[in-house]
Structures are given as C-alpha cells and as structure tokens.
Amino acid sequence: MNGLGELEAVVMDVLWEADTPLRVREVLDRLSTSRTLAYTTVMTVLDNLHRKQWVLRDKDGKAYRYRPSGTREEITARTLRRMLETSTDPDVVLLHFARSASVRELAVLRQVLDERSGDR
C-alpha cells in the first residue's frame, strides 16, 4: 500500500483481516513474513502506524489493542487528501492524476461530479 513501508503494509493487512482489535503479540503471531520479527519491532511499527493515524489503540490492562482507523479505501482516500493538501500545487497533482486515470476510474469520477453538480 502506498505511503507505507513493507512491514507496515503487512501489519495493516493483519489488522484489516482481524475481527477484533489485536494486541502486539497477536499481530506478531499472525504475521507471515520471510524473516523472524522481534516483539519490539512489531510494537514499534504499530506505534508508528498510530502516529500516522492509520491505527487506533485502546488501553487493555498494561497493553494496547490496535485496530485500523478505517477501511483500506477510507484510509487511502484520506492519504490522497493529505497529499493534495500538502502539495505546493494541488491542481497540477489532480491534472496528472486525471491524465493517468483509467477509463473506469474516469467514469467513477464523472459519476461523482454529476452527482455533486445536481446538489447545487
């Protein structure tokens, strides 16, 4: 997933697949990576994801339980919004994106624009 490191993306996949919030140990146990990871490594990744607002955490005794702060699609849209807001020229970014969009993506954008123009 764009905007995330390889391990962060794998951890997010674990959280999105989970039915309930998970502790660090539970995330570690569910990770399928080619290398052995330390508990503290996963804890650091989860802390970074929390700082980036990709995950929420709730205190559970002395530990935290982690859950995604939204669906994959919601977080991706939020990331795109932040990138536009921090760009020095968001209009140019949108133009580049529109030029690179597939026919299907353009159809979705057209549908939303038509809906919004009907709101006026």
Short mmCIF file of N, CA, C and O in Angstrom, two decimals:
data_model
loop_
_atom_site.label_atom_id
_atom_site.label_comp_id
_atom_site.label_asym_id
_atom_site.label_seq_id
_atom_site.Cartn_x
_atom_site.Cartn_y
_atom_site.Cartn_z
N MET A 1 0.85 -1.17 0.00
CA MET A 1 0.00 0.00 0.00
C MET A 1 0.89 1.24 0.00
O MET A 1 1.83 1.32 0.77
N ASN A 2 0.57 2.18 -0.86
CA ASN A 2 1.38 3.38 -1.00
C ASN A 2 1.39 4.18 0.30
O ASN A 2 0.40 4.29 0.99
N GLY A 3 2.54 4.77 0.63
CA GLY A 3 2.65 5.57 1.84
C GLY A 3 3.09 4.76 3.04
O GLY A 3 3.30 5.30 4.11
N LEU A 4 3.23 3.45 2.88
CA LEU A 4 3.64 2.59 3.97
C LEU A 4 4.86 1.79 3.57
O LEU A 4 5.03 1.43 2.40
N GLY A 5 5.66 1.49 4.57
CA GLY A 5 6.77 0.58 4.34
C GLY A 5 6.24 -0.84 4.18
O GLY A 5 5.07 -1.12 4.47
N GLU A 6 7.11 -1.74 3.76
CA GLU A 6 6.70 -3.13 3.52
C GLU A 6 6.11 -3.78 4.77
O GLU A 6 5.03 -4.39 4.72
N LEU A 7 6.78 -3.63 5.90
CA LEU A 7 6.30 -4.24 7.14
C LEU A 7 5.03 -3.56 7.63
O LEU A 7 4.10 -4.21 8.11
N GLU A 8 4.95 -2.24 7.49
CA GLU A 8 3.73 -1.53 7.87
C GLU A 8 2.53 -2.03 7.06
O GLU A 8 1.44 -2.22 7.61
N ALA A 9 2.73 -2.26 5.78
CA ALA A 9 1.64 -2.74 4.92
C ALA A 9 1.18 -4.14 5.35
O ALA A 9 -0.02 -4.41 5.39
N VAL A 10 2.13 -5.01 5.71
CA VAL A 10 1.78 -6.36 6.14
C VAL A 10 1.02 -6.30 7.46
O VAL A 10 0.03 -7.01 7.66
N VAL A 11 1.45 -5.44 8.37
CA VAL A 11 0.77 -5.28 9.66
C VAL A 11 -0.65 -4.75 9.42
O VAL A 11 -1.62 -5.23 10.04
N MET A 12 -0.81 -3.79 8.53
CA MET A 12 -2.15 -3.27 8.23
C MET A 12 -3.04 -4.37 7.67
O MET A 12 -4.22 -4.46 8.04
N ASP A 13 -2.49 -5.22 6.82
CA ASP A 13 -3.28 -6.34 6.28
C ASP A 13 -3.78 -7.24 7.41
O ASP A 13 -4.94 -7.66 7.40
N VAL A 14 -2.92 -7.52 8.38
CA VAL A 14 -3.33 -8.34 9.53
C VAL A 14 -4.47 -7.67 10.27
O VAL A 14 -5.47 -8.31 10.62
N LEU A 15 -4.36 -6.37 10.52
CA LEU A 15 -5.41 -5.65 11.26
C LEU A 15 -6.71 -5.59 10.47
O LEU A 15 -7.79 -5.74 11.05
N TRP A 16 -6.64 -5.38 9.16
CA TRP A 16 -7.86 -5.33 8.35
C TRP A 16 -8.55 -6.70 8.30
O TRP A 16 -9.76 -6.77 8.20
N GLU A 17 -7.78 -7.77 8.37
CA GLU A 17 -8.36 -9.11 8.33
C GLU A 17 -8.92 -9.56 9.67
O GLU A 17 -9.72 -10.49 9.73
N ALA A 18 -8.53 -8.89 10.75
CA ALA A 18 -8.96 -9.29 12.09
C ALA A 18 -10.40 -8.86 12.36
O ALA A 18 -10.85 -7.82 11.89
N ASP A 19 -11.08 -9.68 13.13
CA ASP A 19 -12.46 -9.36 13.52
C ASP A 19 -12.53 -8.42 14.71
O ASP A 19 -13.54 -7.75 14.92
N THR A 20 -11.47 -8.40 15.50
CA THR A 20 -11.43 -7.59 16.72
C THR A 20 -10.07 -6.91 16.81
O THR A 20 -9.11 -7.32 16.16
N PRO A 21 -9.96 -5.87 17.65
CA PRO A 21 -8.65 -5.24 17.88
C PRO A 21 -7.65 -6.25 18.43
O PRO A 21 -8.03 -7.16 19.18
N LEU A 22 -6.39 -6.09 18.06
CA LEU A 22 -5.36 -7.05 18.43
C LEU A 22 -4.26 -6.42 19.27
O LEU A 22 -3.90 -5.26 19.06
N ARG A 23 -3.71 -7.22 20.16
CA ARG A 23 -2.51 -6.83 20.90
C ARG A 23 -1.29 -7.08 20.02
O ARG A 23 -1.36 -7.80 19.02
N VAL A 24 -0.17 -6.51 20.42
CA VAL A 24 1.08 -6.66 19.65
C VAL A 24 1.39 -8.14 19.44
O VAL A 24 1.71 -8.57 18.32
N ARG A 25 1.31 -8.95 20.48
CA ARG A 25 1.63 -10.38 20.38
C ARG A 25 0.72 -11.07 19.36
O ARG A 25 1.17 -11.91 18.58
N GLU A 26 -0.55 -10.69 19.33
CA GLU A 26 -1.49 -11.30 18.38
C GLU A 26 -1.14 -10.92 16.94
O GLU A 26 -1.24 -11.74 16.03
N VAL A 27 -0.74 -9.67 16.75
CA VAL A 27 -0.31 -9.23 15.42
C VAL A 27 0.92 -10.02 15.01
O VAL A 27 0.99 -10.58 13.90
N LEU A 28 1.89 -10.11 15.90
CA LEU A 28 3.14 -10.84 15.63
C LEU A 28 2.84 -12.29 15.25
O LEU A 28 3.40 -12.82 14.29
N ASP A 29 1.94 -12.94 16.00
CA ASP A 29 1.61 -14.34 15.73
C ASP A 29 0.93 -14.53 14.37
O ASP A 29 1.04 -15.59 13.77
N ARG A 30 0.25 -13.51 13.87
CA ARG A 30 -0.48 -13.63 12.60
C ARG A 30 0.34 -13.17 11.39
O ARG A 30 -0.09 -13.37 10.26
N LEU A 31 1.48 -12.57 11.64
CA LEU A 31 2.31 -12.09 10.53
C LEU A 31 2.93 -13.25 9.79
O LEU A 31 3.44 -14.19 10.39
N SER A 32 2.89 -13.15 8.48
CA SER A 32 3.59 -14.15 7.67
C SER A 32 4.64 -13.42 6.85
O SER A 32 4.35 -12.82 5.83
N THR A 33 5.84 -13.43 7.36
CA THR A 33 6.95 -12.78 6.67
C THR A 33 8.07 -13.80 6.49
O THR A 33 8.09 -14.85 7.15
N SER A 34 8.99 -13.47 5.63
CA SER A 34 10.10 -14.38 5.36
C SER A 34 11.18 -14.31 6.44
O SER A 34 12.09 -15.12 6.45
N ARG A 35 11.05 -13.37 7.35
CA ARG A 35 12.07 -13.23 8.40
C ARG A 35 11.41 -13.29 9.78
O ARG A 35 10.22 -13.01 9.93
N THR A 36 12.20 -13.63 10.76
CA THR A 36 11.72 -13.67 12.14
C THR A 36 11.73 -12.25 12.69
O THR A 36 12.73 -11.54 12.56
N LEU A 37 10.62 -11.85 13.27
CA LEU A 37 10.50 -10.49 13.79
C LEU A 37 10.46 -10.51 15.31
O LEU A 37 9.87 -11.41 15.92
N ALA A 38 11.04 -9.49 15.90
CA ALA A 38 11.00 -9.34 17.34
C ALA A 38 9.70 -8.64 17.75
O ALA A 38 9.13 -7.86 16.98
N TYR A 39 9.25 -8.95 18.94
CA TYR A 39 8.06 -8.32 19.50
C TYR A 39 8.20 -6.80 19.45
O TYR A 39 7.27 -6.09 19.06
N THR A 40 9.38 -6.30 19.83
CA THR A 40 9.60 -4.86 19.88
C THR A 40 9.54 -4.22 18.49
O THR A 40 9.14 -3.06 18.35
N THR A 41 9.90 -4.97 17.47
CA THR A 41 9.82 -4.45 16.10
C THR A 41 8.37 -4.22 15.73
O THR A 41 8.01 -3.16 15.20
N VAL A 42 7.51 -5.20 16.01
CA VAL A 42 6.08 -5.06 15.70
C VAL A 42 5.47 -3.95 16.54
O VAL A 42 4.65 -3.17 16.05
N MET A 43 5.89 -3.85 17.80
CA MET A 43 5.38 -2.79 18.67
C MET A 43 5.76 -1.42 18.10
O MET A 43 4.93 -0.49 18.07
N THR A 44 6.96 -1.27 17.61
CA THR A 44 7.41 0.00 17.01
C THR A 44 6.62 0.31 15.75
O THR A 44 6.20 1.45 15.53
N VAL A 45 6.38 -0.70 14.92
CA VAL A 45 5.60 -0.50 13.70
C VAL A 45 4.19 -0.04 14.05
O VAL A 45 3.66 0.90 13.45
N LEU A 46 3.57 -0.68 15.02
CA LEU A 46 2.22 -0.30 15.43
C LEU A 46 2.20 1.11 16.01
O LEU A 46 1.27 1.89 15.76
N ASP A 47 3.23 1.46 16.77
CA ASP A 47 3.32 2.81 17.31
C ASP A 47 3.45 3.83 16.18
O ASP A 47 2.80 4.89 16.21
N ASN A 48 4.26 3.51 15.17
CA ASN A 48 4.40 4.41 14.02
C ASN A 48 3.09 4.54 13.25
O ASN A 48 2.72 5.64 12.83
N LEU A 49 2.38 3.44 13.08
CA LEU A 49 1.09 3.48 12.39
C LEU A 49 0.08 4.30 13.19
O LEU A 49 -0.75 5.02 12.61
N HIS A 50 0.16 4.24 14.49
CA HIS A 50 -0.72 5.05 15.35
C HIS A 50 -0.39 6.54 15.18
O HIS A 50 -1.27 7.38 15.04
N ARG A 51 0.89 6.84 15.17
CA ARG A 51 1.33 8.23 14.99
C ARG A 51 0.89 8.76 13.63
O ARG A 51 0.51 9.92 13.49
N LYS A 52 0.90 7.91 12.60
CA LYS A 52 0.48 8.30 11.25
C LYS A 52 -1.04 8.30 11.09
O LYS A 52 -1.55 8.59 10.01
N GLN A 53 -1.74 7.91 12.15
CA GLN A 53 -3.21 7.86 12.19
C GLN A 53 -3.80 6.77 11.29
O GLN A 53 -4.92 6.87 10.83
N TRP A 54 -3.04 5.72 11.06
CA TRP A 54 -3.54 4.57 10.31
C TRP A 54 -4.24 3.58 11.25
O TRP A 54 -5.09 2.82 10.81
N VAL A 55 -3.83 3.59 12.53
CA VAL A 55 -4.46 2.69 13.51
C VAL A 55 -4.88 3.49 14.74
O VAL A 55 -4.31 4.54 15.05
N LEU A 56 -5.88 2.95 15.41
CA LEU A 56 -6.32 3.46 16.70
C LEU A 56 -5.91 2.44 17.74
O LEU A 56 -5.79 1.25 17.44
N ARG A 57 -5.69 2.89 18.96
CA ARG A 57 -5.34 1.94 20.01
C ARG A 57 -6.12 2.27 21.27
O ARG A 57 -6.37 3.43 21.59
N ASP A 58 -6.50 1.20 21.95
CA ASP A 58 -7.26 1.30 23.19
C ASP A 58 -6.51 0.54 24.26
O ASP A 58 -6.01 -0.57 24.03
N LYS A 59 -6.43 1.15 25.44
CA LYS A 59 -5.73 0.52 26.56
C LYS A 59 -6.49 -0.73 27.00
O LYS A 59 -7.71 -0.72 27.10
N ASP A 60 -5.75 -1.80 27.21
CA ASP A 60 -6.31 -3.06 27.69
C ASP A 60 -5.34 -3.60 28.75
O ASP A 60 -4.37 -4.27 28.42
N GLY A 61 -5.59 -3.23 30.00
CA GLY A 61 -4.63 -3.55 31.06
C GLY A 61 -3.39 -2.70 30.88
O GLY A 61 -3.47 -1.49 30.75
N LYS A 62 -2.23 -3.35 30.82
CA LYS A 62 -0.97 -2.63 30.61
C LYS A 62 -0.62 -2.51 29.14
O LYS A 62 0.34 -1.84 28.78
N ALA A 63 -1.37 -3.17 28.29
CA ALA A 63 -1.06 -3.20 26.85
C ALA A 63 -2.11 -2.41 26.08
O ALA A 63 -3.08 -1.89 26.65
N TYR A 64 -1.90 -2.32 24.79
CA TYR A 64 -2.87 -1.70 23.88
C TYR A 64 -3.43 -2.77 22.95
O TYR A 64 -2.77 -3.75 22.64
N ARG A 65 -4.64 -2.52 22.50
CA ARG A 65 -5.23 -3.28 21.41
C ARG A 65 -5.33 -2.32 20.22
O ARG A 65 -5.77 -1.19 20.38
N TYR A 66 -4.91 -2.78 19.07
CA TYR A 66 -4.84 -1.95 17.87
C TYR A 66 -5.90 -2.36 16.87
O TYR A 66 -6.20 -3.55 16.71
N ARG A 67 -6.44 -1.35 16.16
CA ARG A 67 -7.41 -1.59 15.10
C ARG A 67 -7.22 -0.52 14.03
O ARG A 67 -6.73 0.58 14.32
N PRO A 68 -7.58 -0.82 12.80
CA PRO A 68 -7.44 0.18 11.74
C PRO A 68 -8.32 1.39 12.02
O PRO A 68 -9.40 1.26 12.61
N SER A 69 -7.88 2.56 11.61
CA SER A 69 -8.68 3.77 11.81
C SER A 69 -9.74 3.93 10.72
O SER A 69 -10.49 4.90 10.73
N GLY A 70 -9.81 2.99 9.80
CA GLY A 70 -10.82 2.99 8.76
C GLY A 70 -10.58 1.83 7.83
O GLY A 70 -9.63 1.06 8.00
N THR A 71 -11.43 1.70 6.84
CA THR A 71 -11.23 0.65 5.85
C THR A 71 -10.02 1.00 4.99
O THR A 71 -9.55 2.14 4.99
N ARG A 72 -9.57 0.04 4.24
CA ARG A 72 -8.45 0.26 3.32
C ARG A 72 -8.77 1.43 2.38
O ARG A 72 -7.95 2.30 2.14
N GLU A 73 -10.00 1.46 1.89
CA GLU A 73 -10.41 2.51 0.94
C GLU A 73 -10.50 3.87 1.62
O GLU A 73 -10.07 4.89 1.04
N GLU A 74 -11.04 3.93 2.83
CA GLU A 74 -11.14 5.20 3.55
C GLU A 74 -9.76 5.78 3.86
O GLU A 74 -9.54 6.98 3.68
N ILE A 75 -8.86 4.94 4.29
CA ILE A 75 -7.53 5.42 4.64
C ILE A 75 -6.77 5.84 3.38
O ILE A 75 -6.05 6.84 3.39
N THR A 76 -6.95 5.13 2.29
CA THR A 76 -6.31 5.51 1.03
C THR A 76 -6.81 6.87 0.57
O THR A 76 -6.02 7.74 0.17
N ALA A 77 -8.13 7.09 0.66
CA ALA A 77 -8.70 8.38 0.27
C ALA A 77 -8.19 9.50 1.19
O ALA A 77 -7.86 10.60 0.73
N ARG A 78 -8.09 9.21 2.48
CA ARG A 78 -7.59 10.20 3.44
C ARG A 78 -6.14 10.55 3.14
O ARG A 78 -5.73 11.71 3.23
N THR A 79 -5.36 9.54 2.76
CA THR A 79 -3.95 9.77 2.40
C THR A 79 -3.85 10.64 1.16
O THR A 79 -3.03 11.58 1.11
N LEU A 80 -4.68 10.36 0.17
CA LEU A 80 -4.70 11.19 -1.03
C LEU A 80 -5.08 12.63 -0.69
O LEU A 80 -4.47 13.58 -1.18
N ARG A 81 -6.06 12.80 0.17
CA ARG A 81 -6.49 14.14 0.59
C ARG A 81 -5.32 14.89 1.24
O ARG A 81 -5.06 16.05 0.95
N ARG A 82 -4.60 14.21 2.15
CA ARG A 82 -3.45 14.85 2.82
C ARG A 82 -2.36 15.22 1.83
O ARG A 82 -1.73 16.27 1.96
N MET A 83 -2.14 14.36 0.84
CA MET A 83 -1.11 14.65 -0.16
C MET A 83 -1.50 15.89 -0.96
O MET A 83 -0.65 16.73 -1.26
N LEU A 84 -2.76 16.01 -1.30
CA LEU A 84 -3.22 17.19 -2.03
C LEU A 84 -3.08 18.45 -1.17
O LEU A 84 -2.65 19.50 -1.65
N GLU A 85 -3.45 18.34 0.10
CA GLU A 85 -3.40 19.49 0.99
C GLU A 85 -1.98 19.97 1.26
O GLU A 85 -1.75 21.14 1.56
N THR A 86 -1.02 19.06 1.18
CA THR A 86 0.37 19.44 1.46
C THR A 86 1.16 19.75 0.19
O THR A 86 2.31 20.15 0.27
N SER A 87 0.53 19.56 -0.96
CA SER A 87 1.19 19.85 -2.23
C SER A 87 1.31 21.36 -2.44
O SER A 87 0.43 22.11 -2.03
N THR A 88 2.36 21.77 -3.09
CA THR A 88 2.50 23.20 -3.41
C THR A 88 1.59 23.60 -4.56
O THR A 88 1.28 24.78 -4.72
N ASP A 89 1.13 22.61 -5.35
CA ASP A 89 0.22 22.90 -6.46
C ASP A 89 -0.75 21.74 -6.65
O ASP A 89 -0.59 20.91 -7.56
N PRO A 90 -1.79 21.66 -5.80
CA PRO A 90 -2.71 20.53 -5.88
C PRO A 90 -3.44 20.42 -7.22
O PRO A 90 -3.79 19.32 -7.64
N ASP A 91 -3.66 21.54 -7.90
CA ASP A 91 -4.32 21.49 -9.21
C ASP A 91 -3.50 20.67 -10.20
O ASP A 91 -4.05 19.87 -10.96
N VAL A 92 -2.20 20.88 -10.19
CA VAL A 92 -1.32 20.14 -11.10
C VAL A 92 -1.31 18.65 -10.73
O VAL A 92 -1.32 17.79 -11.61
N VAL A 93 -1.32 18.36 -9.43
CA VAL A 93 -1.37 16.96 -8.99
C VAL A 93 -2.64 16.31 -9.52
O VAL A 93 -2.60 15.19 -10.06
N LEU A 94 -3.77 16.99 -9.37
CA LEU A 94 -5.03 16.44 -9.86
C LEU A 94 -5.02 16.25 -11.38
O LEU A 94 -5.55 15.26 -11.89
N LEU A 95 -4.43 17.19 -12.08
CA LEU A 95 -4.33 17.06 -13.54
C LEU A 95 -3.51 15.83 -13.92
O LEU A 95 -3.90 15.06 -14.81
N HIS A 96 -2.38 15.63 -13.26
CA HIS A 96 -1.55 14.46 -13.54
C HIS A 96 -2.32 13.18 -13.23
O HIS A 96 -2.26 12.20 -13.99
N PHE A 97 -3.03 13.19 -12.12
CA PHE A 97 -3.81 12.01 -11.75
C PHE A 97 -4.89 11.74 -12.80
O PHE A 97 -5.04 10.60 -13.26
N ALA A 98 -5.62 12.77 -13.19
CA ALA A 98 -6.70 12.59 -14.17
C ALA A 98 -6.15 12.06 -15.50
O ALA A 98 -6.77 11.22 -16.15
N ARG A 99 -5.00 12.55 -15.89
CA ARG A 99 -4.39 12.09 -17.15
C ARG A 99 -3.93 10.63 -17.06
O ARG A 99 -3.84 9.95 -18.08
N SER A 100 -3.63 10.16 -15.86
CA SER A 100 -3.17 8.79 -15.70
C SER A 100 -4.31 7.83 -15.36
O SER A 100 -4.10 6.61 -15.32
N ALA A 101 -5.51 8.35 -15.13
CA ALA A 101 -6.64 7.53 -14.72
C ALA A 101 -7.12 6.63 -15.86
O ALA A 101 -7.07 7.01 -17.03
N SER A 102 -7.59 5.45 -15.48
CA SER A 102 -8.14 4.52 -16.47
C SER A 102 -9.53 4.99 -16.88
O SER A 102 -10.12 5.88 -16.25
N VAL A 103 -10.06 4.39 -17.91
CA VAL A 103 -11.41 4.73 -18.38
C VAL A 103 -12.42 4.48 -17.27
O VAL A 103 -13.31 5.30 -17.03
N ARG A 104 -12.27 3.37 -16.56
CA ARG A 104 -13.18 3.05 -15.44
C ARG A 104 -13.08 4.10 -14.32
O ARG A 104 -14.09 4.54 -13.79
N GLU A 105 -11.85 4.48 -13.97
CA GLU A 105 -11.66 5.49 -12.92
C GLU A 105 -12.27 6.83 -13.33
O GLU A 105 -12.89 7.51 -12.51
N LEU A 106 -12.11 7.18 -14.59
CA LEU A 106 -12.71 8.43 -15.07
C LEU A 106 -14.23 8.37 -15.03
O LEU A 106 -14.88 9.37 -14.70
N ALA A 107 -14.79 7.21 -15.31
CA ALA A 107 -16.25 7.05 -15.24
C ALA A 107 -16.75 7.26 -13.81
O ALA A 107 -17.77 7.91 -13.59
N VAL A 108 -16.02 6.74 -12.84
CA VAL A 108 -16.39 6.92 -11.43
C VAL A 108 -16.30 8.40 -11.06
O VAL A 108 -17.21 8.95 -10.42
N LEU A 109 -15.23 9.06 -11.47
CA LEU A 109 -15.08 10.49 -11.19
C LEU A 109 -16.20 11.29 -11.84
O LEU A 109 -16.77 12.20 -11.22
N ARG A 110 -16.54 10.94 -13.09
CA ARG A 110 -17.63 11.64 -13.79
C ARG A 110 -18.95 11.48 -13.05
O ARG A 110 -19.72 12.43 -12.91
N GLN A 111 -19.20 10.27 -12.56
CA GLN A 111 -20.43 10.00 -11.82
C GLN A 111 -20.53 10.87 -10.58
O GLN A 111 -21.56 11.49 -10.30
N VAL A 112 -19.44 10.96 -9.84
CA VAL A 112 -19.43 11.79 -8.62
C VAL A 112 -19.60 13.26 -8.96
O VAL A 112 -20.35 13.99 -8.32
N LEU A 113 -18.91 13.72 -9.99
CA LEU A 113 -19.04 15.11 -10.40
C LEU A 113 -20.47 15.42 -10.85
O LEU A 113 -21.01 16.48 -10.51
N ASP A 114 -21.11 14.50 -11.57
CA ASP A 114 -22.50 14.70 -11.97
C ASP A 114 -23.43 14.77 -10.76
O ASP A 114 -24.33 15.60 -10.70
N GLU A 115 -23.19 13.89 -9.77
CA GLU A 115 -23.98 13.90 -8.53
C GLU A 115 -23.82 15.23 -7.79
O GLU A 115 -24.78 15.81 -7.32
N ARG A 116 -22.58 15.70 -7.72
CA ARG A 116 -22.31 16.96 -7.00
C ARG A 116 -22.90 18.16 -7.71
O ARG A 116 -23.35 19.09 -7.08
N SER A 117 -22.89 18.16 -9.05
CA SER A 117 -23.45 19.29 -9.78
C SER A 117 -24.96 19.31 -9.63
O SER A 117 -25.59 20.37 -9.72
N GLY A 118 -25.59 18.17 -9.36
CA GLY A 118 -27.03 18.12 -9.11
C GLY A 118 -27.40 18.63 -7.73
O GLY A 118 -28.56 18.95 -7.46
N ASP A 119 -26.41 18.74 -6.83
CA ASP A 119 -26.66 19.23 -5.46
C ASP A 119 -26.78 20.75 -5.40
O ASP A 119 -27.17 21.30 -4.39
N ARG A 120 -26.45 21.42 -6.47
CA ARG A 120 -26.41 22.89 -6.43
C ARG A 120 -27.76 23.49 -6.43
O ARG A 120 -28.75 23.29 -6.77
#
